[in-house]
């Protein structure tokens, strides 16, 4: 079969997903099975895959999905724990001392905090953690998801402590063959590897200067009362400043130190500079932007993830710092689990895997529940329970009586 036709057939499932989800606005629970069946038929006919291999690949996908759901479950559980402990209220009140402007909050929570979580963990964790947190701060669920997904840009190449570069380049290329060629011209693999890291850091860093501005402009344009590009662009100086505060250390670390820590250090330096600057009103616009009244939000903005703080009563006031401690612990635990070798080995020792699924060579899947961010988040939830001195007699009934979980209703 012609290579062009094969390429078009390979792209067809992606195109079909876009048409059904965006063009016809068909729910994912209906659209995605159609896309799956289309991909399976193409595999069986155009690619000459056996039915057994298609089935094995399907099981492999389900195993990978279980890992992602484990991460999302942990993030939602942590958010609900903080809701009932009073931590979310403390975080929300703390932002009143920084800025009530939703654009600034998005830059701090989504961009800078999200970039740090991406650098520490990867696996889509920034969106899973930052989006629910933004909902708790008063963002529409759809806006939080859109902004959360836009995090997956500049920091991703150095996500999970540099895994895309360390594993993708270090293990994904023919190291022996490339090293031989490099040796013949007086160079080495280490020089080549650092050159790749440096070029990725510089290229992504240049684009990353504009990413915060793009993020807030899209949010304001599609979720503002006036649907105005101008209201988003009015924060340009501060957004560019936020981008620079992240990408300068990001690029320097990538060029000078290697691929493990650019995203994390860039985010930490950015937070250390941007938060105090926002408190002092540095480069801030004269206007303060907010979403329209929640009563006017369309149903598609809200979804099923709502964090109502009105029903959390009987909790003593908590400091902003104490409210943020669980997220600080999450960041520290994630970094430790990826950088401390004995701990990493212990966490990865439990691996629920299936090698050569249905006898198909090369089709394998597995879940490491303790090493995946979901396991780390669960540990933070346990620590938070004691740190915030939660009362089991008050907390457990609330968990039991809470609305149907977001994940269970997301496909409705």
mmCIF file of C-alpha atoms in Angstrom:
data_model
loop_
_atom_site.group_PDB
_atom_site.id
_atom_site.type_symbol
_atom_site.label_atom_id
_atom_site.label_comp_id
_atom_site.label_asym_id
_atom_site.label_seq_id
_atom_site.Cartn_x
_atom_site.Cartn_y
_atom_site.Cartn_z
ATOM 1 C CA UNK A 1 0.000 0.000 0.000
ATOM 2 C CA UNK A 2 1.212 3.519 -0.800
ATOM 3 C CA UNK A 3 3.084 5.158 2.093
ATOM 4 C CA UNK A 4 1.004 8.324 1.801
ATOM 5 C CA UNK A 5 -2.195 6.327 2.201
ATOM 6 C CA UNK A 6 -0.731 4.471 5.180
ATOM 7 C CA UNK A 7 0.210 7.784 6.769
ATOM 8 C CA UNK A 8 -3.307 9.140 6.237
ATOM 9 C CA UNK A 9 -4.824 5.990 7.723
ATOM 10 C CA UNK A 10 -2.539 6.294 10.742
ATOM 11 C CA UNK A 11 -3.710 9.884 11.245
ATOM 12 C CA UNK A 12 -7.391 9.081 10.694
ATOM 13 C CA UNK A 13 -8.233 8.074 14.312
ATOM 14 C CA UNK A 14 -6.783 11.347 15.624
ATOM 15 C CA UNK A 15 -8.669 13.354 13.030
ATOM 16 C CA UNK A 16 -11.878 11.476 13.789
ATOM 17 C CA UNK A 17 -11.485 12.171 17.507
ATOM 18 C CA UNK A 18 -11.163 15.890 16.813
ATOM 19 C CA UNK A 19 -14.189 15.921 14.528
ATOM 20 C CA UNK A 20 -16.422 14.029 16.957
ATOM 21 C CA UNK A 21 -15.314 15.769 20.160
ATOM 22 C CA UNK A 22 -14.840 19.319 18.896
ATOM 23 C CA UNK A 23 -16.842 19.500 15.696
ATOM 24 C CA UNK A 24 -19.947 17.587 16.757
ATOM 25 C CA UNK A 25 -19.411 17.925 20.539
ATOM 26 C CA UNK A 26 -20.184 14.257 21.061
ATOM 27 C CA UNK A 27 -19.435 13.075 24.633
ATOM 28 C CA UNK A 28 -16.129 11.261 25.019
ATOM 29 C CA UNK A 29 -17.868 8.123 26.303
ATOM 30 C CA UNK A 30 -19.473 7.797 22.850
ATOM 31 C CA UNK A 31 -16.814 9.348 20.624
ATOM 32 C CA UNK A 32 -13.769 7.503 21.904
ATOM 33 C CA UNK A 33 -15.166 3.954 21.494
ATOM 34 C CA UNK A 34 -15.911 4.894 17.874
ATOM 35 C CA UNK A 35 -12.332 6.116 17.481
ATOM 36 C CA UNK A 36 -11.028 2.932 19.100
ATOM 37 C CA UNK A 37 -13.020 0.707 16.754
ATOM 38 C CA UNK A 38 -11.776 2.730 13.787
ATOM 39 C CA UNK A 39 -8.169 2.307 14.903
ATOM 40 C CA UNK A 40 -8.700 -1.421 15.483
ATOM 41 C CA UNK A 41 -10.216 -1.922 12.020
ATOM 42 C CA UNK A 42 -7.337 -0.029 10.407
ATOM 43 C CA UNK A 43 -4.869 -2.158 12.361
ATOM 44 C CA UNK A 44 -6.541 -5.389 11.282
ATOM 45 C CA UNK A 45 -6.864 -4.433 7.626
ATOM 46 C CA UNK A 46 -4.266 -1.862 6.589
ATOM 47 C CA UNK A 47 -1.504 -2.872 9.006
ATOM 48 C CA UNK A 48 -2.135 -6.645 8.912
ATOM 49 C CA UNK A 49 -2.252 -6.916 12.695
ATOM 50 C CA UNK A 50 -3.647 -10.131 14.099
ATOM 51 C CA UNK A 51 -6.758 -10.025 16.269
ATOM 52 C CA UNK A 52 -4.644 -11.284 19.163
ATOM 53 C CA UNK A 53 -2.217 -8.380 18.822
ATOM 54 C CA UNK A 54 -5.038 -5.839 18.653
ATOM 55 C CA UNK A 55 -6.545 -7.361 21.799
ATOM 56 C CA UNK A 56 -3.153 -7.359 23.534
ATOM 57 C CA UNK A 57 -2.587 -3.720 22.602
ATOM 58 C CA UNK A 58 -6.035 -2.891 23.963
ATOM 59 C CA UNK A 59 -5.203 -4.515 27.289
ATOM 60 C CA UNK A 60 -1.894 -2.654 27.318
ATOM 61 C CA UNK A 61 -3.791 0.611 26.876
ATOM 62 C CA UNK A 62 -6.158 -0.259 29.718
ATOM 63 C CA UNK A 63 -3.200 -0.932 32.006
ATOM 64 C CA UNK A 64 -1.690 2.444 31.126
ATOM 65 C CA UNK A 65 -5.071 4.059 31.749
ATOM 66 C CA UNK A 66 -5.178 2.493 35.205
ATOM 67 C CA UNK A 67 -1.908 4.238 36.016
ATOM 68 C CA UNK A 68 -3.280 7.605 34.928
ATOM 69 C CA UNK A 69 -6.500 7.110 36.888
ATOM 70 C CA UNK A 70 -4.429 6.258 39.955
ATOM 71 C CA UNK A 71 -2.703 9.647 39.667
ATOM 72 C CA UNK A 72 -5.987 11.526 39.216
ATOM 73 C CA UNK A 73 -7.571 9.638 42.110
ATOM 74 C CA UNK A 74 -4.707 10.706 44.371
ATOM 75 C CA UNK A 75 -4.965 14.339 43.296
ATOM 76 C CA UNK A 76 -8.725 14.481 43.922
ATOM 77 C CA UNK A 77 -8.321 12.689 47.262
ATOM 78 C CA UNK A 78 -5.687 15.204 48.376
ATOM 79 C CA UNK A 79 -7.914 18.085 47.355
ATOM 80 C CA UNK A 80 -10.880 16.712 49.295
ATOM 81 C CA UNK A 81 -8.657 16.083 52.300
ATOM 82 C CA UNK A 82 -7.505 19.701 52.240
ATOM 83 C CA UNK A 83 -11.074 20.847 51.810
ATOM 84 C CA UNK A 84 -12.200 19.096 54.990
ATOM 85 C CA UNK A 85 -9.062 19.995 56.940
ATOM 86 C CA UNK A 86 -9.420 23.695 56.147
ATOM 87 C CA UNK A 87 -6.249 23.764 54.061
ATOM 88 C CA UNK A 88 -7.978 24.891 50.867
ATOM 89 C CA UNK A 89 -9.652 27.757 52.712
ATOM 90 C CA UNK A 90 -6.249 28.850 54.023
ATOM 91 C CA UNK A 91 -4.714 28.687 50.535
ATOM 92 C CA UNK A 92 -7.630 30.581 49.055
ATOM 93 C CA UNK A 93 -7.420 33.288 51.714
ATOM 94 C CA UNK A 94 -3.672 33.495 51.207
ATOM 95 C CA UNK A 95 -4.118 34.568 47.610
ATOM 96 C CA UNK A 96 -6.009 37.627 48.788
ATOM 97 C CA UNK A 97 -2.684 38.814 50.171
ATOM 98 C CA UNK A 98 -0.942 38.217 46.850
ATOM 99 C CA UNK A 99 -3.489 39.272 44.254
ATOM 100 C CA UNK A 100 -7.210 38.763 43.678
ATOM 101 C CA UNK A 101 -6.517 38.896 39.924
ATOM 102 C CA UNK A 102 -7.291 35.486 38.427
ATOM 103 C CA UNK A 103 -4.635 35.997 35.770
ATOM 104 C CA UNK A 104 -1.958 36.321 38.429
ATOM 105 C CA UNK A 105 -3.305 33.299 40.289
ATOM 106 C CA UNK A 106 -3.167 31.257 37.086
ATOM 107 C CA UNK A 107 0.444 32.277 36.497
ATOM 108 C CA UNK A 108 1.469 31.296 40.021
ATOM 109 C CA UNK A 109 -0.531 28.095 40.477
ATOM 110 C CA UNK A 110 -0.734 26.753 36.937
ATOM 111 C CA UNK A 111 2.480 27.973 35.365
ATOM 112 C CA UNK A 112 5.092 28.146 38.134
ATOM 113 C CA UNK A 113 3.767 25.555 40.586
ATOM 114 C CA UNK A 114 2.716 23.321 37.686
ATOM 115 C CA UNK A 115 6.158 23.570 36.088
ATOM 116 C CA UNK A 116 7.754 22.471 39.349
ATOM 117 C CA UNK A 117 5.456 19.450 39.644
ATOM 118 C CA UNK A 118 6.196 18.580 36.008
ATOM 119 C CA UNK A 119 9.915 18.757 36.688
ATOM 120 C CA UNK A 120 9.575 16.556 39.754
ATOM 121 C CA UNK A 121 7.085 14.012 38.485
ATOM 122 C CA UNK A 122 5.841 14.197 34.906
ATOM 123 C CA UNK A 123 3.175 11.611 34.013
ATOM 124 C CA UNK A 124 0.583 14.375 33.560
ATOM 125 C CA UNK A 125 0.691 15.096 37.288
ATOM 126 C CA UNK A 126 0.763 18.930 36.940
ATOM 127 C CA UNK A 127 -2.630 19.007 35.259
ATOM 128 C CA UNK A 128 -4.023 16.453 37.713
ATOM 129 C CA UNK A 129 -2.820 18.485 40.709
ATOM 130 C CA UNK A 130 -3.081 22.087 39.513
ATOM 131 C CA UNK A 131 -6.500 21.890 37.830
ATOM 132 C CA UNK A 132 -8.425 20.721 40.937
ATOM 133 C CA UNK A 133 -6.536 23.257 43.035
ATOM 134 C CA UNK A 134 -7.613 26.051 40.691
ATOM 135 C CA UNK A 135 -11.214 24.842 40.895
ATOM 136 C CA UNK A 136 -10.943 25.115 44.663
ATOM 137 C CA UNK A 137 -9.688 28.678 44.242
ATOM 138 C CA UNK A 138 -12.805 29.555 42.252
ATOM 139 C CA UNK A 139 -11.869 28.822 38.632
ATOM 140 C CA UNK A 140 -14.454 27.192 36.353
ATOM 141 C CA UNK A 141 -13.571 23.524 35.922
ATOM 142 C CA UNK A 142 -13.161 23.819 32.149
ATOM 143 C CA UNK A 143 -10.890 26.854 32.479
ATOM 144 C CA UNK A 144 -8.798 25.014 35.063
ATOM 145 C CA UNK A 145 -8.416 22.033 32.733
ATOM 146 C CA UNK A 146 -7.487 24.194 29.729
ATOM 147 C CA UNK A 147 -4.921 26.152 31.715
ATOM 148 C CA UNK A 148 -3.663 22.979 33.384
ATOM 149 C CA UNK A 149 -3.063 21.295 30.042
ATOM 150 C CA UNK A 150 -1.182 24.328 28.721
ATOM 151 C CA UNK A 151 1.399 23.690 31.436
ATOM 152 C CA UNK A 152 2.449 20.674 29.375
ATOM 153 C CA UNK A 153 4.771 22.705 27.187
ATOM 154 C CA UNK A 154 8.107 24.242 28.155
ATOM 155 C CA UNK A 155 8.851 22.115 31.263
ATOM 156 C CA UNK A 156 7.951 18.757 29.712
ATOM 157 C CA UNK A 157 11.291 17.935 28.090
ATOM 158 C CA UNK A 158 12.883 18.021 31.530
ATOM 159 C CA UNK A 159 9.914 16.501 33.333
ATOM 160 C CA UNK A 160 10.198 13.658 35.844
ATOM 161 C CA UNK A 161 13.762 14.693 36.706
ATOM 162 C CA UNK A 162 14.828 14.834 33.070
ATOM 163 C CA UNK A 163 13.374 11.484 32.007
ATOM 164 C CA UNK A 164 12.553 12.493 28.383
ATOM 165 C CA UNK A 165 16.179 13.464 27.783
ATOM 166 C CA UNK A 166 17.907 10.964 30.059
ATOM 167 C CA UNK A 167 15.858 8.005 28.838
ATOM 168 C CA UNK A 168 14.712 9.248 25.439
ATOM 169 C CA UNK A 169 18.167 10.286 24.271
ATOM 170 C CA UNK A 170 20.311 8.157 26.552
ATOM 171 C CA UNK A 171 18.480 4.904 25.900
ATOM 172 C CA UNK A 172 16.450 5.653 22.804
ATOM 173 C CA UNK A 173 19.372 6.229 20.458
ATOM 174 C CA UNK A 174 22.050 3.862 19.210
ATOM 175 C CA UNK A 175 24.585 4.986 21.767
ATOM 176 C CA UNK A 176 27.306 2.572 20.691
ATOM 177 C CA UNK A 177 27.050 3.510 17.024
ATOM 178 C CA UNK A 178 26.845 7.240 17.677
ATOM 179 C CA UNK A 179 29.740 7.068 20.149
ATOM 180 C CA UNK A 180 31.908 5.357 17.554
ATOM 181 C CA UNK A 181 31.199 8.093 15.018
ATOM 182 C CA UNK A 182 31.833 10.805 17.601
ATOM 183 C CA UNK A 183 35.119 9.221 18.647
ATOM 184 C CA UNK A 184 36.243 9.238 15.025
ATOM 185 C CA UNK A 185 35.921 13.029 14.896
ATOM 186 C CA UNK A 186 37.459 13.653 18.303
ATOM 187 C CA UNK A 187 34.240 14.115 20.248
ATOM 188 C CA UNK A 188 32.351 11.944 22.742
ATOM 189 C CA UNK A 189 28.891 10.818 23.769
ATOM 190 C CA UNK A 190 28.932 13.078 26.844
ATOM 191 C CA UNK A 191 29.597 16.146 24.703
ATOM 192 C CA UNK A 192 26.832 15.140 22.285
ATOM 193 C CA UNK A 193 24.376 14.465 25.116
ATOM 194 C CA UNK A 194 25.042 17.839 26.727
ATOM 195 C CA UNK A 195 24.702 19.562 23.354
ATOM 196 C CA UNK A 196 21.237 18.032 22.907
ATOM 197 C CA UNK A 197 20.272 19.083 26.437
ATOM 198 C CA UNK A 198 21.518 22.628 25.885
ATOM 199 C CA UNK A 199 19.733 23.070 22.571
ATOM 200 C CA UNK A 200 16.467 21.755 24.002
ATOM 201 C CA UNK A 201 16.762 24.097 26.988
ATOM 202 C CA UNK A 202 17.516 27.143 24.841
ATOM 203 C CA UNK A 203 14.861 26.424 22.208
ATOM 204 C CA UNK A 204 12.118 25.708 24.724
ATOM 205 C CA UNK A 205 13.267 28.562 26.923
ATOM 206 C CA UNK A 206 12.859 31.122 24.149
ATOM 207 C CA UNK A 207 9.313 29.942 23.475
ATOM 208 C CA UNK A 208 8.664 29.647 27.208
ATOM 209 C CA UNK A 209 9.004 33.394 27.685
ATOM 210 C CA UNK A 210 5.691 33.792 25.860
ATOM 211 C CA UNK A 211 3.863 30.781 27.310
ATOM 212 C CA UNK A 212 2.540 32.552 30.448
ATOM 213 C CA UNK A 213 1.111 35.329 28.278
ATOM 214 C CA UNK A 214 -0.487 32.815 25.911
ATOM 215 C CA UNK A 215 -1.919 30.946 28.892
ATOM 216 C CA UNK A 216 -3.648 33.934 30.488
ATOM 217 C CA UNK A 217 -4.752 35.422 27.164
ATOM 218 C CA UNK A 218 -6.514 32.215 26.156
ATOM 219 C CA UNK A 219 -8.124 31.967 29.591
ATOM 220 C CA UNK A 220 -9.407 35.546 29.507
ATOM 221 C CA UNK A 221 -10.579 35.356 25.896
ATOM 222 C CA UNK A 222 -12.668 32.216 26.316
ATOM 223 C CA UNK A 223 -13.753 32.458 29.960
ATOM 224 C CA UNK A 224 -14.106 36.182 30.557
ATOM 225 C CA UNK A 225 -17.368 38.082 30.682
ATOM 226 C CA UNK A 226 -16.297 40.232 27.724
ATOM 227 C CA UNK A 227 -14.455 37.498 25.775
ATOM 228 C CA UNK A 228 -11.720 40.057 25.205
ATOM 229 C CA UNK A 229 -8.178 39.537 23.942
ATOM 230 C CA UNK A 230 -7.354 43.012 25.208
ATOM 231 C CA UNK A 231 -8.099 42.125 28.831
ATOM 232 C CA UNK A 232 -5.659 39.250 28.543
ATOM 233 C CA UNK A 233 -2.973 41.317 26.858
ATOM 234 C CA UNK A 234 -3.198 44.023 29.523
ATOM 235 C CA UNK A 235 -1.126 41.805 31.823
ATOM 236 C CA UNK A 236 1.620 41.408 29.198
ATOM 237 C CA UNK A 237 4.460 43.035 31.225
ATOM 238 C CA UNK A 238 3.847 40.855 34.272
ATOM 239 C CA UNK A 239 3.293 37.708 32.177
ATOM 240 C CA UNK A 240 6.539 38.248 30.252
ATOM 241 C CA UNK A 241 8.288 38.937 33.559
ATOM 242 C CA UNK A 242 6.926 35.622 34.894
ATOM 243 C CA UNK A 243 8.156 33.817 31.799
ATOM 244 C CA UNK A 244 11.643 35.316 32.102
ATOM 245 C CA UNK A 245 11.857 34.460 35.809
ATOM 246 C CA UNK A 246 11.262 30.819 34.889
ATOM 247 C CA UNK A 247 13.194 30.384 31.651
ATOM 248 C CA UNK A 248 16.449 32.147 32.596
ATOM 249 C CA UNK A 249 17.326 29.700 35.407
ATOM 250 C CA UNK A 250 15.726 26.919 33.331
ATOM 251 C CA UNK A 251 18.126 27.545 30.445
ATOM 252 C CA UNK A 252 21.160 28.110 32.661
ATOM 253 C CA UNK A 253 20.620 24.838 34.515
ATOM 254 C CA UNK A 254 20.046 22.963 31.261
ATOM 255 C CA UNK A 255 23.212 24.342 29.671
ATOM 256 C CA UNK A 256 25.483 24.184 32.717
ATOM 257 C CA UNK A 257 24.224 21.292 34.853
ATOM 258 C CA UNK A 258 22.305 18.870 32.644
ATOM 259 C CA UNK A 259 18.753 17.631 32.097
ATOM 260 C CA UNK A 260 17.645 16.588 35.572
ATOM 261 C CA UNK A 261 16.646 19.874 37.206
ATOM 262 C CA UNK A 262 15.929 22.722 34.724
ATOM 263 C CA UNK A 263 12.150 22.672 35.211
ATOM 264 C CA UNK A 264 12.283 22.334 38.990
ATOM 265 C CA UNK A 265 14.931 24.983 39.595
ATOM 266 C CA UNK A 266 13.368 27.321 37.041
ATOM 267 C CA UNK A 267 10.022 27.046 38.824
ATOM 268 C CA UNK A 268 11.508 27.472 42.309
ATOM 269 C CA UNK A 269 13.434 30.575 41.290
ATOM 270 C CA UNK A 270 10.368 31.869 39.481
ATOM 271 C CA UNK A 271 8.135 31.410 42.526
ATOM 272 C CA UNK A 272 10.717 33.058 44.786
ATOM 273 C CA UNK A 273 10.737 36.148 42.548
ATOM 274 C CA UNK A 274 7.204 36.353 41.150
ATOM 275 C CA UNK A 275 5.193 35.924 44.371
ATOM 276 C CA UNK A 276 6.892 38.829 46.222
ATOM 277 C CA UNK A 277 6.727 40.915 43.037
ATOM 278 C CA UNK A 278 2.978 40.297 42.764
ATOM 279 C CA UNK A 279 2.478 41.310 46.398
ATOM 280 C CA UNK A 280 4.233 44.598 45.693
ATOM 281 C CA UNK A 281 2.281 45.208 42.494
ATOM 282 C CA UNK A 282 5.387 45.090 40.290
ATOM 283 C CA UNK A 283 4.429 45.393 36.593
ATOM 284 C CA UNK A 284 0.835 44.605 37.523
ATOM 285 C CA UNK A 285 -1.990 46.001 35.368
ATOM 286 C CA UNK A 286 -4.259 48.673 36.793
ATOM 287 C CA UNK A 287 -7.344 46.519 36.292
ATOM 288 C CA UNK A 288 -8.167 43.400 38.312
ATOM 289 C CA UNK A 289 -9.658 40.617 36.220
ATOM 290 C CA UNK A 290 -12.046 37.941 37.420
ATOM 291 C CA UNK A 291 -14.426 35.404 35.937
ATOM 292 C CA UNK A 292 -18.093 36.357 35.614
ATOM 293 C CA UNK A 293 -20.442 35.417 38.447
ATOM 294 C CA UNK A 294 -20.559 31.647 38.852
ATOM 295 C CA UNK A 295 -24.345 31.694 38.502
ATOM 296 C CA UNK A 296 -23.892 32.738 34.868
ATOM 297 C CA UNK A 297 -21.396 30.013 33.952
ATOM 298 C CA UNK A 298 -22.554 27.631 31.203
ATOM 299 C CA UNK A 299 -22.954 24.014 32.247
ATOM 300 C CA UNK A 300 -19.956 22.958 30.169
ATOM 301 C CA UNK A 301 -17.732 25.273 32.217
ATOM 302 C CA UNK A 302 -18.637 23.620 35.483
ATOM 303 C CA UNK A 303 -18.523 19.889 34.823
ATOM 304 C CA UNK A 304 -18.859 17.709 37.899
ATOM 305 C CA UNK A 305 -15.860 18.853 39.914
ATOM 306 C CA UNK A 306 -17.035 21.512 42.345
ATOM 307 C CA UNK A 307 -15.348 22.427 45.593
ATOM 308 C CA UNK A 308 -17.888 24.070 47.875
ATOM 309 C CA UNK A 309 -16.306 25.410 51.020
ATOM 310 C CA UNK A 310 -19.513 26.639 52.644
ATOM 311 C CA UNK A 311 -20.264 23.241 54.139
ATOM 312 C CA UNK A 312 -16.876 22.963 55.869
ATOM 313 C CA UNK A 313 -17.652 24.164 59.358
ATOM 314 C CA UNK A 314 -16.168 23.753 62.775
ATOM 315 C CA UNK A 315 -12.564 24.132 61.659
ATOM 316 C CA UNK A 316 -10.160 26.455 63.419
ATOM 317 C CA UNK A 317 -8.465 29.018 61.146
ATOM 318 C CA UNK A 318 -5.276 27.715 59.551
ATOM 319 C CA UNK A 319 -2.248 29.669 58.385
ATOM 320 C CA UNK A 320 -1.575 29.931 54.668
ATOM 321 C CA UNK A 321 1.776 28.224 55.136
ATOM 322 C CA UNK A 322 0.208 25.257 56.902
ATOM 323 C CA UNK A 323 -2.377 25.009 54.147
ATOM 324 C CA UNK A 324 0.370 24.832 51.512
ATOM 325 C CA UNK A 325 2.525 22.339 53.456
ATOM 326 C CA UNK A 326 0.907 19.239 51.865
ATOM 327 C CA UNK A 327 1.761 20.524 48.385
ATOM 328 C CA UNK A 328 5.293 21.337 49.538
ATOM 329 C CA UNK A 329 5.582 17.811 50.932
ATOM 330 C CA UNK A 330 4.236 16.426 47.667
ATOM 331 C CA UNK A 331 6.954 18.236 45.735
ATOM 332 C CA UNK A 332 9.665 17.065 48.145
ATOM 333 C CA UNK A 333 8.426 13.463 48.164
ATOM 334 C CA UNK A 334 8.295 13.398 44.364
ATOM 335 C CA UNK A 335 11.846 14.706 44.066
ATOM 336 C CA UNK A 336 13.105 12.261 46.695
ATOM 337 C CA UNK A 337 11.407 9.307 45.007
ATOM 338 C CA UNK A 338 13.176 10.126 41.734
ATOM 339 C CA UNK A 339 16.622 11.110 43.015
ATOM 340 C CA UNK A 340 17.350 8.931 46.074
ATOM 341 C CA UNK A 341 18.283 5.582 44.578
ATOM 342 C CA UNK A 342 17.469 3.275 47.549
ATOM 343 C CA UNK A 343 14.049 4.899 47.874
ATOM 344 C CA UNK A 344 13.438 4.657 44.140
ATOM 345 C CA UNK A 345 14.355 0.973 44.149
ATOM 346 C CA UNK A 346 12.046 0.298 47.094
ATOM 347 C CA UNK A 347 9.107 2.086 45.472
ATOM 348 C CA UNK A 348 9.583 0.378 42.114
ATOM 349 C CA UNK A 349 9.932 -3.064 43.703
ATOM 350 C CA UNK A 350 6.151 -3.474 43.601
ATOM 351 C CA UNK A 351 5.344 -3.763 39.913
ATOM 352 C CA UNK A 352 2.003 -5.141 38.754
ATOM 353 C CA UNK A 353 3.022 -6.084 35.242
ATOM 354 C CA UNK A 354 2.039 -8.350 32.366
ATOM 355 C CA UNK A 355 4.835 -9.177 29.958
ATOM 356 C CA UNK A 356 4.051 -10.292 26.404
ATOM 357 C CA UNK A 357 0.306 -9.881 26.837
ATOM 358 C CA UNK A 358 -1.669 -12.754 25.264
ATOM 359 C CA UNK A 359 1.642 -14.144 24.059
ATOM 360 C CA UNK A 360 2.340 -11.134 21.831
ATOM 361 C CA UNK A 361 6.046 -10.298 21.913
ATOM 362 C CA UNK A 362 6.863 -6.708 22.766
ATOM 363 C CA UNK A 363 3.377 -5.867 24.047
ATOM 364 C CA UNK A 364 3.665 -5.413 27.796
ATOM 365 C CA UNK A 365 2.179 -3.226 30.471
ATOM 366 C CA UNK A 366 2.577 -2.569 34.133
ATOM 367 C CA UNK A 367 1.708 -0.301 37.021
ATOM 368 C CA UNK A 368 4.023 0.630 39.876
ATOM 369 C CA UNK A 369 1.469 1.904 42.407
ATOM 370 C CA UNK A 370 3.980 3.197 44.950
ATOM 371 C CA UNK A 371 6.319 4.858 42.448
ATOM 372 C CA UNK A 372 3.601 6.492 40.372
ATOM 373 C CA UNK A 373 2.615 9.956 41.639
ATOM 374 C CA UNK A 374 -0.692 8.496 42.821
ATOM 375 C CA UNK A 375 1.142 6.498 45.480
ATOM 376 C CA UNK A 376 3.212 9.509 46.523
ATOM 377 C CA UNK A 377 0.073 11.639 46.781
ATOM 378 C CA UNK A 378 -1.602 8.981 48.930
ATOM 379 C CA UNK A 379 1.344 9.151 51.337
ATOM 380 C CA UNK A 380 0.929 12.936 51.493
ATOM 381 C CA UNK A 381 -2.786 12.501 52.229
ATOM 382 C CA UNK A 382 -1.939 10.297 55.215
ATOM 383 C CA UNK A 383 0.601 12.820 56.507
ATOM 384 C CA UNK A 384 -1.888 15.659 55.976
ATOM 385 C CA UNK A 385 -4.518 13.850 58.028
ATOM 386 C CA UNK A 386 -2.267 13.991 61.079
ATOM 387 C CA UNK A 387 -0.556 17.293 60.267
ATOM 388 C CA UNK A 388 -3.879 19.131 60.052
ATOM 389 C CA UNK A 389 -5.248 17.201 63.047
ATOM 390 C CA UNK A 390 -8.352 16.033 61.275
ATOM 391 C CA UNK A 391 -11.145 14.488 63.323
ATOM 392 C CA UNK A 392 -12.156 11.070 61.926
ATOM 393 C CA UNK A 393 -15.666 11.326 63.367
ATOM 394 C CA UNK A 394 -16.262 14.520 61.379
ATOM 395 C CA UNK A 395 -14.216 13.786 58.271
ATOM 396 C CA UNK A 396 -15.282 10.232 57.432
ATOM 397 C CA UNK A 397 -19.025 10.986 57.236
ATOM 398 C CA UNK A 398 -18.297 13.903 54.921
ATOM 399 C CA UNK A 399 -16.290 11.668 52.619
ATOM 400 C CA UNK A 400 -19.104 9.140 52.587
ATOM 401 C CA UNK A 401 -21.755 11.753 51.884
ATOM 402 C CA UNK A 402 -19.850 13.777 49.317
ATOM 403 C CA UNK A 403 -21.225 13.950 45.744
ATOM 404 C CA UNK A 404 -20.423 11.262 43.249
ATOM 405 C CA UNK A 405 -16.700 11.544 42.449
ATOM 406 C CA UNK A 406 -15.562 13.550 39.470
ATOM 407 C CA UNK A 407 -13.961 10.559 37.764
ATOM 408 C CA UNK A 408 -17.098 8.479 37.997
ATOM 409 C CA UNK A 409 -19.180 11.245 36.473
ATOM 410 C CA UNK A 410 -16.757 12.726 33.979
ATOM 411 C CA UNK A 411 -18.054 10.626 31.122
ATOM 412 C CA UNK A 412 -21.720 11.346 31.799
#
